[in-house]
Amino acid sequence: MFQIDCPWCGPRDQQEFAYAGEAAIKRPENPASLSDAEWADYLFMRTNPRGRHHEQWRHVHGCGQFFDVVRDTVTYRIESVDVPGRPALGDAS
Amino acid sequence: MKNRYSIFSLARNALSHHENWDRAWRSPEPKSEYDVIIIGAGGHGLATAYYLAKEHGITNVAVVEKGWLGGGNTARNTTIVRSNYLYDESAHLFEKSLKLWEGLSRELNYNVMFSQRGVYNLAHTLQEERDAKRRINANRLNGIDSEWVDARQIKAEVPYIDTSSNARYPILGGSLQRRAGTARHDGVAWGYARAADAAGVDIIENCEVTNILRDGGTVTGVETTRGTIRARKVGIVVAGNSGVLAEMAGFRLPVESHPLQALVSEPVKPILDTVIMSNAVHGYVSQSDKGELVIGAGIDAFNGYGQRGSFNIIEETIAAIKEMFPIFSRMRMLRHWGGIVDTTPDATPIIGKTPVDNLFINCGWGTGGFKATPGSGWVFAHTLATGEPHWINAPFSLDRYTTGYLVDEHGAAGVAH
Ligand SMILES: Cc1cc2nc3c(=O)[nH]c(=O)nc-3n(C[C@H](O)[C@H](O)[C@H](O)COP(=O)(O)OP(=O)(O)OC[C@H]3O[C@@H](n4cnc5c(N)ncnc54)[C@H](O)[C@@H]3O)c2cc1C
Ligand SMILES: [Zn+2]
């Protein structure tokens, strides 16, 4: 168990949050122009790193907001928490 | 096999106080080259090596393992074995496996303690009842034994379960597969390891693969912590670490790794002679031969490679078990642990080719691959030996995420396997 520092509510138990998957996956602007393989990559393929992971969480039992987290998937230590749209997050594009 | 286990060998070794048993497998130095390298000495990797030797006569094989053999999910699961899956594709795969389980102890000359004590999948809502009945009919069409039991019959067969109508989530009935059951997790890994070793396979422990070597688009071997090993073909069978190995080989997988945990109670006298699974309250429980209740919990929803689970998951699981078996409320839990399971979007494994030539992968078993250990090894050995999937594993290609031919077992299997 670990704590997550919600950008709106402050540190709370992880149990209050719902995991919302890998971050920074952008819906392709023009799906019709993609090959099946590109579409499959967008829909299904994930980086799933052992280590630094850029992911989304939602404070479901709090403010209800979505935000981004960079977390180590082995130690579960959280490196940073940020609000999507703000381009300050490490190597995320 | 060099040293057959039998009543006679047992008696002979009793005379020397069981101090002179031979080692069950060798501990060889890696050769510089093999026909086939299998990465990962879990049950699936070891079974693959065994069937490569037995079914295809390929014995110049190494199984390389970063830790000790059978120390991954194989040693961490709740050992439920069943084949009553909804879709034809899965039914064929899991039933092939169940048939192999039925003769496994004899075939391997090793007691894997396969116990066909039956598995109940409970239904607590009308929709679950309809889904279960649909699955039962689908199973029967595939020749798999499967029956509906109502709450009264469940109560008669499993006396301590709470089937009263004032339970918070009343039990309406459930599906029952009588040929299903449990097996000894370690025994399966050890039995396959011993038989593969006897056939000439090198099992190389404490040997982590750190890179996958390629020439153009073809695999040529692996880099390991014990040096470079070349091979004509390589099979990746590393469960929760599949994404890590795929990245080494330069391709992507639709797999995410999650902690899944289990726990056991203090041992008590026999009280539960079957396996009970419930998706609605989410818990599953059986009793080991030692007397411990073996309880399976849920996964942590977030990606994780730490072999431990969150405490709140245990709390929810124990609540579910208590809901079904109020009599267990004062049982003390002795141990809990986690494994890293490799989940896919359609809760179905990937067994076949990769974008790299001569590199094959067997992964995505998620929360339910123990039951498939023999069948998975059998079809994967065929795939490695011939370069093409067997018809049983052809639907489980990585390609299906591109073609859209998913085998969506979520409804049938839920999270509990
Ligand atoms: C708590 C829990 C309960 C479960 N309950 C059930 C159940 O009741 N029924 C059921 O059917 N299934 C169950 N499962 C799922 C089942 O355990 C797995 O699907 C199955 O055991 C996977 O076997 P495997 O041989 O593929 O993986 P593993 O046994 O995990 O073997 C993979 C091996 O690869 C090795 N490896 C990883 N990376 C490298 C590397 N770089 N180099 C070399 N080696 C490497 C690992 O050390 C490991 O030994 C459960 C799992 C868990 C965690
Ligand atoms: Zn909040």
Coordinates of C-alpha atoms and ligand atoms in Angstrom, one line a residue:
Chain A
M1 CA 0.0 0.0 0.0
F2 CA 1.2 3.5 -0.8
Q3 CA 0.0 7.0 -0.7
I4 CA -0.7 9.3 -3.7
D5 CA -0.5 13.1 -3.4
C6 CA -3.6 14.2 -5.2
P7 CA -3.0 17.6 -6.8
W8 CA -6.3 18.9 -5.4
C9 CA -6.7 17.1 -2.1
G10 CA -3.2 16.2 -0.9
P11 CA -1.8 12.9 0.2
R12 CA -4.3 10.1 0.6
D13 CA -4.2 6.2 0.7
Q14 CA -3.9 4.6 -2.7
Q15 CA -7.2 2.8 -1.9
E16 CA -9.1 6.1 -2.5
F17 CA -7.9 6.2 -6.1
A18 CA -8.7 4.2 -9.2
Y19 CA -5.9 3.3 -11.6
A20 CA -6.6 4.6 -15.1
G21 CA -3.9 3.0 -17.1
E22 CA -0.8 4.2 -19.1
A23 CA -0.7 7.9 -19.6
A24 CA -0.1 10.0 -22.7
I25 CA -1.9 7.6 -25.1
K26 CA -3.4 9.9 -27.6
R27 CA -6.4 8.9 -29.7
P28 CA -5.2 9.1 -33.3
E29 CA -6.5 12.2 -35.0
N30 CA -7.6 10.3 -38.1
P31 CA -8.3 6.7 -37.3
A32 CA -9.5 5.9 -40.8
S33 CA -6.0 6.6 -42.2
L34 CA -4.3 4.1 -39.9
S35 CA -3.3 0.6 -40.8
D36 CA -4.7 -2.3 -38.8
A37 CA -1.4 -2.7 -37.0
E38 CA -1.2 1.0 -36.1
W39 CA -4.8 0.9 -34.8
A40 CA -4.0 -2.3 -32.8
D41 CA -1.0 -0.5 -31.3
Y42 CA -3.1 2.4 -30.2
L43 CA -5.9 0.1 -28.8
F44 CA -3.9 -2.7 -27.2
M45 CA -0.2 -2.4 -27.0
R46 CA 1.3 -1.0 -23.8
T47 CA 4.8 -0.2 -22.6
N48 CA 4.4 -2.1 -19.2
P49 CA 7.9 -1.2 -18.0
R50 CA 9.7 -2.7 -15.1
G51 CA 10.6 0.5 -13.5
R52 CA 9.6 4.1 -14.3
H53 CA 6.0 4.2 -15.5
H54 CA 4.0 7.2 -16.7
E55 CA 0.4 6.5 -15.7
Q56 CA -3.0 8.0 -14.9
W57 CA -5.0 7.9 -11.7
R58 CA -8.4 9.2 -10.7
H59 CA -9.3 10.3 -7.2
V60 CA -12.7 8.4 -7.2
H61 CA -13.3 8.6 -3.5
G62 CA -12.3 12.3 -3.3
C63 CA -12.4 15.1 -5.8
G64 CA -13.0 12.8 -8.8
Q65 CA -10.3 14.3 -10.9
F66 CA -7.9 12.6 -13.3
F67 CA -4.2 13.3 -13.1
D68 CA -0.8 11.9 -14.1
V69 CA 1.7 10.1 -12.0
V70 CA 5.3 8.9 -12.6
R71 CA 5.8 5.8 -10.4
D72 CA 8.3 3.1 -10.2
T73 CA 6.6 -0.3 -10.8
V74 CA 9.0 -2.2 -8.7
T75 CA 9.5 0.0 -5.6
Y76 CA 6.1 1.7 -6.1
R77 CA 7.8 5.0 -5.2
I78 CA 6.1 8.0 -6.8
E79 CA 8.4 10.4 -8.6
S80 CA 5.9 13.1 -9.6
V81 CA 2.3 13.9 -9.8
D82 CA 0.9 16.3 -12.3
V83 CA -2.2 17.5 -14.1
P84 CA -2.5 16.4 -17.7
G85 CA -2.1 19.2 -20.2
R86 CA 0.6 20.8 -18.3
P87 CA 3.8 19.7 -20.2
A88 CA 6.1 19.6 -17.1
L89 CA 6.2 15.8 -16.8
G90 CA 9.7 14.3 -17.3
D91 CA 10.1 12.7 -20.7
A92 CA 6.4 12.5 -21.5
S93 CA 5.4 14.1 -24.8
Chain B
M1 CA 14.5 -42.7 -16.5
K2 CA 17.7 -43.4 -14.7
N3 CA 16.3 -43.5 -11.2
R4 CA 12.7 -44.6 -11.3
Y5 CA 10.7 -43.7 -8.3
S6 CA 8.8 -46.7 -7.0
I7 CA 7.8 -48.6 -3.8
F8 CA 11.1 -50.5 -4.2
S9 CA 13.3 -47.4 -4.5
L10 CA 11.5 -46.0 -1.5
A11 CA 12.2 -49.1 0.5
R12 CA 15.8 -49.3 -0.6
N13 CA 16.4 -45.6 0.4
A14 CA 14.6 -46.1 3.7
L15 CA 17.4 -48.5 4.6
S16 CA 19.9 -45.6 4.3
H17 CA 17.6 -43.1 6.1
H18 CA 16.8 -41.4 2.8
E19 CA 20.2 -39.8 2.8
N20 CA 21.4 -41.3 -0.5
W21 CA 18.7 -40.2 -3.0
D22 CA 20.2 -39.0 -6.3
R23 CA 19.6 -35.4 -7.3
A24 CA 16.5 -35.1 -9.4
W25 CA 18.2 -33.1 -12.0
R26 CA 21.7 -32.0 -13.0
S27 CA 23.1 -28.5 -12.7
P28 CA 25.0 -28.1 -15.9
E29 CA 27.2 -25.3 -17.2
P30 CA 25.6 -23.6 -20.2
K31 CA 27.0 -24.8 -23.6
S32 CA 27.8 -22.2 -26.2
E33 CA 25.0 -23.2 -28.5
Y34 CA 21.6 -25.1 -28.5
D35 CA 18.9 -26.0 -31.0
V36 CA 16.4 -24.3 -28.7
I37 CA 16.6 -22.0 -25.7
I38 CA 13.6 -21.6 -23.5
I39 CA 13.7 -18.5 -21.3
G40 CA 12.0 -19.1 -18.0
A41 CA 11.9 -22.3 -16.0
G42 CA 8.4 -22.0 -14.7
G43 CA 6.0 -24.9 -15.2
H44 CA 5.2 -23.8 -18.8
G45 CA 8.8 -23.5 -19.8
L46 CA 9.8 -26.8 -18.3
A47 CA 6.7 -28.5 -19.8
T48 CA 7.7 -27.1 -23.2
A49 CA 11.2 -28.6 -22.8
Y50 CA 9.8 -32.0 -21.8
Y51 CA 7.4 -32.2 -24.8
L52 CA 10.1 -31.0 -27.2
A53 CA 12.1 -34.0 -26.2
K54 CA 9.3 -36.4 -25.9
E55 CA 7.0 -35.5 -28.8
H56 CA 9.6 -34.1 -31.2
G57 CA 12.9 -35.7 -30.3
I58 CA 14.6 -32.3 -29.8
T59 CA 16.9 -32.7 -26.8
N60 CA 19.6 -30.2 -27.5
V61 CA 17.6 -27.7 -25.4
A62 CA 18.4 -25.3 -22.6
V63 CA 15.9 -23.8 -20.2
V64 CA 17.5 -20.7 -18.7
E65 CA 16.1 -19.3 -15.4
K66 CA 17.0 -16.1 -13.6
G67 CA 16.2 -17.5 -10.2
W68 CA 15.5 -21.1 -9.2
L69 CA 13.2 -23.3 -11.3
G70 CA 9.5 -23.1 -10.4
G71 CA 10.0 -20.0 -8.2
G72 CA 7.7 -17.7 -10.2
N73 CA 4.0 -17.9 -10.5
T74 CA 4.2 -21.6 -10.6
A75 CA 5.1 -21.7 -6.9
R76 CA 2.7 -18.9 -6.0
N77 CA -0.7 -19.9 -7.3
T78 CA -3.7 -21.5 -5.8
T79 CA -3.4 -24.5 -8.1
I80 CA -7.0 -24.6 -9.4
V81 CA -7.2 -26.8 -12.5
R82 CA -10.4 -26.9 -14.7
S83 CA -11.4 -26.7 -18.3
N84 CA -14.9 -25.4 -18.3
Y85 CA -14.2 -22.3 -20.4
L86 CA -16.9 -20.7 -22.6
Y87 CA -15.4 -20.3 -26.0
D88 CA -14.4 -23.2 -28.3
E89 CA -10.8 -22.0 -28.7
S90 CA -10.2 -21.9 -24.9
A91 CA -12.2 -25.1 -24.3
H92 CA -9.9 -27.0 -26.7
L93 CA -6.8 -25.6 -25.1
F94 CA -7.8 -26.2 -21.4
E95 CA -9.4 -29.5 -22.1
K96 CA -6.2 -30.7 -23.9
S97 CA -4.4 -29.7 -20.7
L98 CA -6.9 -31.4 -18.4
K99 CA -6.5 -34.6 -20.3
L100 CA -2.7 -34.4 -19.9
W101 CA -3.1 -33.7 -16.2
E102 CA -5.1 -36.9 -15.8
G103 CA -2.1 -39.1 -16.8
L104 CA 0.7 -36.8 -15.6
S105 CA 1.9 -38.4 -12.4
R106 CA 2.3 -41.7 -14.2
E107 CA 3.8 -40.2 -17.3
L108 CA 6.4 -38.3 -15.3
N109 CA 7.0 -40.9 -12.7
Y110 CA 6.5 -38.1 -10.2
N111 CA 3.5 -37.5 -8.0
V112 CA 2.0 -34.1 -9.0
M113 CA -0.8 -34.8 -6.5
F114 CA -3.5 -34.1 -9.1
S115 CA -6.7 -34.3 -7.2
Q116 CA -10.0 -34.3 -9.1
R117 CA -12.0 -33.0 -6.2
G118 CA -14.3 -30.8 -8.4
V119 CA -14.6 -27.1 -8.8
Y120 CA -17.8 -25.1 -8.1
N121 CA -18.2 -21.6 -9.7
L122 CA -21.0 -20.0 -7.8
A123 CA -23.7 -17.8 -9.1
H124 CA -25.1 -15.1 -6.9
T125 CA -27.3 -13.2 -9.3
L126 CA -29.8 -14.2 -12.0
Q127 CA -27.4 -12.9 -14.7
E128 CA -24.6 -15.0 -13.3
E129 CA -27.0 -18.0 -13.3
R130 CA -27.8 -17.4 -17.0
D131 CA -24.2 -17.0 -17.9
A132 CA -23.2 -20.1 -16.0
K133 CA -25.9 -22.2 -17.7
R134 CA -24.8 -20.9 -21.1
R135 CA -21.3 -21.9 -20.3
I136 CA -22.3 -25.3 -19.1
N137 CA -24.2 -25.9 -22.4
A138 CA -21.2 -24.7 -24.3
N139 CA -18.9 -27.0 -22.3
R140 CA -21.1 -30.0 -23.0
L141 CA -21.1 -29.3 -26.7
N142 CA -17.3 -29.4 -26.5
G143 CA -17.5 -32.8 -24.7
I144 CA -16.4 -31.2 -21.3
D145 CA -18.1 -32.4 -18.2
S146 CA -20.1 -29.6 -16.6
E147 CA -23.3 -29.5 -14.6
W148 CA -25.6 -27.0 -12.9
V149 CA -26.1 -27.5 -9.2
D150 CA -28.7 -25.6 -7.3
A151 CA -28.2 -24.1 -3.8
R152 CA -29.8 -27.1 -2.1
Q153 CA -27.4 -29.5 -3.8
I154 CA -24.4 -27.3 -3.0
K155 CA -25.4 -27.3 0.6
A156 CA -25.7 -31.0 0.6
E157 CA -22.2 -31.4 -1.0
V158 CA -20.5 -28.6 0.9
P159 CA -22.1 -28.5 4.3
Y160 CA -20.4 -25.5 5.8
I161 CA -21.3 -23.1 3.0
D162 CA -23.9 -20.4 3.7
T163 CA -26.7 -20.9 1.1
S164 CA -29.3 -19.2 3.2
S165 CA -31.5 -16.7 1.5
N166 CA -30.6 -14.0 4.0
A167 CA -27.0 -14.0 3.0
R168 CA -25.9 -10.6 1.7
Y169 CA -25.2 -12.2 -1.7
P170 CA -27.4 -15.3 -1.7
I171 CA -26.0 -18.3 -3.6
L172 CA -28.5 -19.3 -6.3
G173 CA -26.4 -22.3 -7.5
G174 CA -23.4 -22.8 -9.5
S175 CA -21.6 -24.7 -12.2
L176 CA -19.7 -27.8 -11.2
Q177 CA -16.9 -29.6 -13.1
R178 CA -16.2 -32.8 -11.3
R179 CA -13.1 -33.6 -13.3
A180 CA -11.6 -30.3 -12.1
G181 CA -9.5 -29.9 -9.0
T182 CA -6.1 -29.0 -7.7
A183 CA -2.5 -30.2 -8.0
R184 CA 0.8 -29.7 -6.2
H185 CA 2.3 -26.6 -7.8
D186 CA 6.0 -27.4 -7.0
G187 CA 5.5 -31.0 -7.9
V188 CA 4.5 -30.1 -11.4
A189 CA 7.7 -28.0 -11.9
W190 CA 9.9 -30.6 -10.3
G191 CA 8.3 -33.5 -12.2
Y192 CA 8.7 -31.8 -15.6
A193 CA 12.3 -30.6 -14.7
R194 CA 13.3 -34.1 -13.7
A195 CA 11.8 -35.7 -16.8
A196 CA 13.2 -33.1 -19.2
D197 CA 16.7 -33.4 -17.6
A198 CA 16.6 -37.1 -17.9
A199 CA 15.9 -36.6 -21.7
G200 CA 19.0 -34.5 -22.0
V201 CA 17.7 -31.0 -21.5
D202 CA 20.0 -28.6 -19.7
I203 CA 18.2 -26.6 -17.0
I204 CA 20.4 -23.6 -16.1
E205 CA 19.3 -21.7 -13.0
N206 CA 20.6 -18.4 -11.7
C207 CA 21.0 -17.3 -15.3
E208 CA 19.1 -14.2 -16.3
V209 CA 18.6 -13.3 -19.9
T210 CA 19.7 -9.7 -20.3
N211 CA 19.4 -9.3 -24.1
I212 CA 18.0 -11.1 -27.1
L213 CA 20.4 -11.3 -29.9
R214 CA 19.2 -10.9 -33.5
D215 CA 20.7 -10.8 -36.9
G216 CA 18.5 -8.8 -39.2
G217 CA 15.1 -10.0 -38.3
T218 CA 16.1 -13.4 -37.0
V219 CA 17.0 -14.4 -33.4
T220 CA 20.4 -15.9 -33.0
G221 CA 20.7 -16.4 -29.2
V222 CA 20.6 -14.7 -25.9
E223 CA 22.9 -12.6 -23.7
T224 CA 22.8 -13.9 -20.1
T225 CA 24.5 -13.2 -16.7
R226 CA 26.4 -16.4 -17.5
G227 CA 27.6 -15.4 -20.9
T228 CA 26.3 -15.5 -24.5
I229 CA 24.3 -18.6 -25.6
R230 CA 23.5 -19.1 -29.2
A231 CA 20.4 -20.9 -30.5
R232 CA 18.5 -21.6 -33.7
K233 CA 15.2 -20.9 -32.0
V234 CA 14.2 -19.2 -28.8
G235 CA 11.0 -19.3 -26.8
I236 CA 10.0 -16.7 -24.2
V237 CA 8.0 -18.1 -21.3
V238 CA 8.4 -15.6 -18.5
A239 CA 4.9 -14.7 -17.4
G240 CA 5.0 -11.3 -15.6
N241 CA 8.3 -10.3 -17.2
S242 CA 7.1 -10.8 -20.8
G243 CA 7.0 -7.1 -21.5
V244 CA 10.6 -6.8 -20.4
L245 CA 11.8 -9.6 -22.7
A246 CA 9.7 -8.3 -25.6
E247 CA 11.3 -4.9 -25.2
M248 CA 14.7 -6.6 -25.4
A249 CA 13.6 -8.1 -28.7
G250 CA 12.2 -4.9 -30.0
F251 CA 8.5 -5.6 -30.2
R252 CA 5.4 -4.5 -28.2
L253 CA 2.8 -6.7 -26.3
P254 CA -0.7 -6.0 -25.2
V255 CA 0.3 -7.3 -21.8
E256 CA 0.2 -5.5 -18.4
S257 CA 1.8 -6.9 -15.3
H258 CA -0.1 -6.9 -12.0
P259 CA 0.5 -8.3 -8.5
L260 CA -1.8 -11.1 -7.6
Q261 CA -1.8 -12.5 -4.1
A262 CA -2.8 -15.6 -2.2
L263 CA -2.8 -16.6 1.4
V264 CA -3.0 -19.7 3.5
S265 CA -4.5 -20.3 7.0
E266 CA -3.2 -22.3 9.9
P267 CA -3.8 -26.1 9.2
V268 CA -7.0 -27.6 10.4
K269 CA -8.8 -30.9 10.2
P270 CA -10.4 -31.7 6.8
I271 CA -13.4 -29.4 6.3
L272 CA -13.5 -28.6 2.6
D273 CA -13.0 -31.4 0.1
T274 CA -13.6 -29.4 -3.1
V275 CA -12.8 -26.0 -4.6
I276 CA -15.2 -23.1 -4.3
M277 CA -14.9 -20.0 -6.5
S278 CA -17.1 -16.9 -6.5
N279 CA -16.7 -14.0 -8.9
A280 CA -19.4 -11.9 -7.4
V281 CA -18.0 -11.7 -3.9
H282 CA -14.5 -12.5 -5.4
G283 CA -12.8 -15.2 -3.5
Y284 CA -11.8 -18.7 -4.0
V285 CA -10.8 -21.3 -1.5
S286 CA -9.8 -25.0 -1.2
Q287 CA -8.0 -27.0 1.5
S288 CA -4.5 -28.3 1.0
D289 CA -3.5 -31.8 2.0
K290 CA -1.7 -30.2 5.0
G291 CA -5.0 -28.8 6.1
E292 CA -4.4 -25.1 5.3
L293 CA -7.2 -23.1 3.6
V294 CA -5.7 -21.9 0.3
I295 CA -7.3 -18.6 -0.5
G296 CA -6.9 -16.6 -3.7
A297 CA -7.3 -12.9 -3.8
G298 CA -7.7 -10.3 -6.5
I299 CA -5.1 -8.4 -8.5
D300 CA -3.9 -4.9 -7.7
A301 CA -5.4 -2.8 -10.5
F302 CA -2.2 -0.9 -11.0
N303 CA 0.8 -2.1 -13.0
G304 CA 3.3 -3.6 -10.6
Y305 CA 6.4 -5.9 -10.6
G306 CA 6.7 -6.0 -6.8
Q307 CA 6.0 -9.6 -5.8
R308 CA 3.6 -8.5 -3.0
G309 CA 0.0 -7.2 -3.0
S310 CA -1.9 -4.5 -1.2
F311 CA -3.4 -5.1 2.1
N312 CA -6.8 -3.8 1.2
I313 CA -7.1 -6.6 -1.4
I314 CA -6.6 -9.2 1.4
E315 CA -9.2 -7.5 3.5
E316 CA -11.8 -7.7 0.6
T317 CA -10.9 -11.3 0.0
I318 CA -11.2 -12.4 3.6
A319 CA -14.6 -10.6 3.7
A320 CA -15.7 -12.6 0.6
I321 CA -14.6 -15.9 2.2
K322 CA -16.4 -15.1 5.4
E323 CA -19.5 -14.2 3.5
M324 CA -19.5 -17.7 2.0
F325 CA -18.1 -19.6 5.0
P326 CA -19.1 -17.9 8.2
I327 CA -17.5 -20.8 10.1
F328 CA -14.0 -19.7 8.9
S329 CA -14.3 -16.3 10.6
R330 CA -11.9 -17.1 13.4
M331 CA -9.3 -18.9 11.3
R332 CA -5.8 -17.4 11.6
M333 CA -3.9 -16.6 8.4
L334 CA -0.3 -17.8 8.3
R335 CA 1.3 -16.5 5.2
H336 CA 0.5 -14.3 2.2
W337 CA 2.5 -13.6 -0.9
G338 CA 2.2 -12.2 -4.4
G339 CA 3.1 -13.2 -7.9
I340 CA 3.3 -11.0 -11.0
V341 CA 0.6 -12.0 -13.5
D342 CA 0.6 -11.0 -17.2
T343 CA -2.9 -9.9 -18.2
T344 CA -4.1 -9.3 -21.7
P345 CA -7.1 -7.3 -22.9
D346 CA -9.2 -10.4 -23.7
A347 CA -8.0 -12.4 -20.7
T348 CA -6.6 -15.0 -23.0
P349 CA -3.0 -16.1 -23.5
I350 CA -0.6 -15.4 -26.5
I351 CA 1.1 -18.5 -27.8
G352 CA 3.0 -18.3 -31.0
K353 CA 5.2 -16.3 -33.3
T354 CA 6.6 -12.9 -32.7
P355 CA 7.7 -10.2 -35.2
V356 CA 11.3 -11.7 -34.9
D357 CA 11.9 -14.8 -36.9
N358 CA 12.6 -18.0 -34.9
L359 CA 11.6 -16.2 -31.7
F360 CA 8.4 -17.4 -30.2
I361 CA 6.4 -16.3 -27.1
N362 CA 4.1 -18.0 -24.6
C363 CA 2.5 -15.5 -22.2
G364 CA -0.6 -13.6 -21.2
W365 CA -1.8 -16.4 -18.9
G366 CA -2.6 -13.8 -16.3
T367 CA -4.4 -15.1 -13.3
G368 CA -5.2 -18.6 -14.7
G369 CA -2.3 -20.4 -16.3
F370 CA -1.4 -23.0 -13.8
K371 CA -4.2 -25.3 -15.0
A372 CA -2.8 -25.0 -18.5
T373 CA 0.8 -26.0 -17.7
P374 CA 0.8 -29.3 -19.5
G375 CA -1.3 -28.2 -22.5
S376 CA 0.6 -25.0 -22.9
G377 CA 3.9 -26.8 -22.9
W378 CA 2.5 -29.3 -25.4
V379 CA 1.3 -26.8 -28.0
F380 CA 4.3 -24.5 -27.5
A381 CA 6.7 -27.5 -28.1
H382 CA 4.9 -28.1 -31.3
T383 CA 5.2 -24.5 -32.3
L384 CA 8.9 -24.4 -31.6
A385 CA 9.6 -27.7 -33.3
T386 CA 7.7 -27.1 -36.5
G387 CA 7.9 -23.3 -36.6
E388 CA 4.1 -23.2 -36.9
P389 CA 1.3 -23.2 -34.3
H390 CA -0.7 -26.4 -33.6
W391 CA -4.4 -25.9 -34.5
I392 CA -5.1 -25.7 -30.8
N393 CA -3.0 -22.6 -30.3
A394 CA -3.4 -21.1 -33.7
P395 CA -6.2 -18.8 -32.4
F396 CA -3.9 -17.5 -29.7
S397 CA -1.6 -15.6 -32.0
L398 CA -0.2 -12.2 -31.2
D399 CA -1.7 -11.3 -34.5
R400 CA -5.3 -11.5 -33.2
Y401 CA -5.0 -8.0 -31.8
T402 CA -4.5 -6.7 -35.3
T403 CA -7.1 -9.0 -37.0
G404 CA -9.6 -8.4 -34.2
Y405 CA -10.1 -12.1 -33.6
L406 CA -10.1 -11.8 -29.9
V407 CA -11.0 -14.7 -27.6
D408 CA -12.8 -12.7 -25.0
E409 CA -12.9 -15.0 -21.9
H410 CA -13.6 -12.1 -19.4
G411 CA -17.3 -13.2 -19.1
A412 CA -16.4 -16.8 -18.6
A413 CA -13.5 -16.4 -16.3
G414 CA -13.9 -13.1 -14.6
V415 CA -10.9 -12.3 -12.6
A416 CA -10.9 -15.5 -10.6
H417 CA -9.4 -18.4 -12.5
Ligands
LIG1 C1 -1.6 -15.7 -6.4 C2 -1.8 -16.4 -7.7 C3 -2.8 -17.4 -7.8 C4 -3.0 -18.1 -9.0 N1 -4.0 -19.0 -9.0 C5 -4.1 -19.8 -10.1 C6 -5.0 -20.9 -10.1 O1 -5.7 -21.2 -9.1 N2 -5.2 -21.6 -11.2 C7 -4.5 -21.3 -12.3 O2 -4.7 -22.0 -13.3 N3 -3.6 -20.3 -12.4 C8 -3.4 -19.5 -11.3 N4 -2.5 -18.5 -11.3 C9 -1.7 -18.2 -12.5 C10 -0.6 -19.2 -12.7 O3 0.2 -19.2 -11.5 C11 0.3 -18.7 -13.9 O4 -0.5 -18.4 -15.0 C12 1.3 -19.8 -14.3 O5 1.9 -20.4 -13.2 C13 2.4 -19.2 -15.2 O6 3.4 -20.2 -15.3 P1 4.7 -19.8 -16.1 O7 5.5 -21.0 -16.1 O8 4.3 -19.2 -17.4 O9 5.3 -18.6 -15.2 P2 6.3 -18.6 -14.0 O10 6.2 -19.8 -13.1 O11 6.2 -17.2 -13.4 O12 7.7 -18.8 -14.7 C14 8.4 -17.8 -15.4 C15 9.8 -17.8 -15.1 O13 10.6 -16.9 -15.9 C16 11.7 -16.5 -15.2 N5 12.2 -15.3 -15.8 C17 11.7 -14.0 -15.8 N6 12.5 -13.2 -16.4 C18 13.6 -13.9 -16.8 C19 14.8 -13.5 -17.5 N7 15.1 -12.3 -17.9 N8 15.7 -14.5 -17.7 C20 15.5 -15.8 -17.3 N9 14.4 -16.2 -16.6 C21 13.4 -15.2 -16.4 C22 11.1 -16.2 -13.8 O14 12.1 -16.2 -12.8 C23 10.1 -17.4 -13.6 O15 10.7 -18.5 -12.9 C24 -2.2 -17.8 -10.1 C25 -1.2 -16.9 -10.0 C26 -0.9 -16.2 -8.8 C27 0.2 -15.2 -8.7
ZN2 ZN -8.4 14.6 -5.0

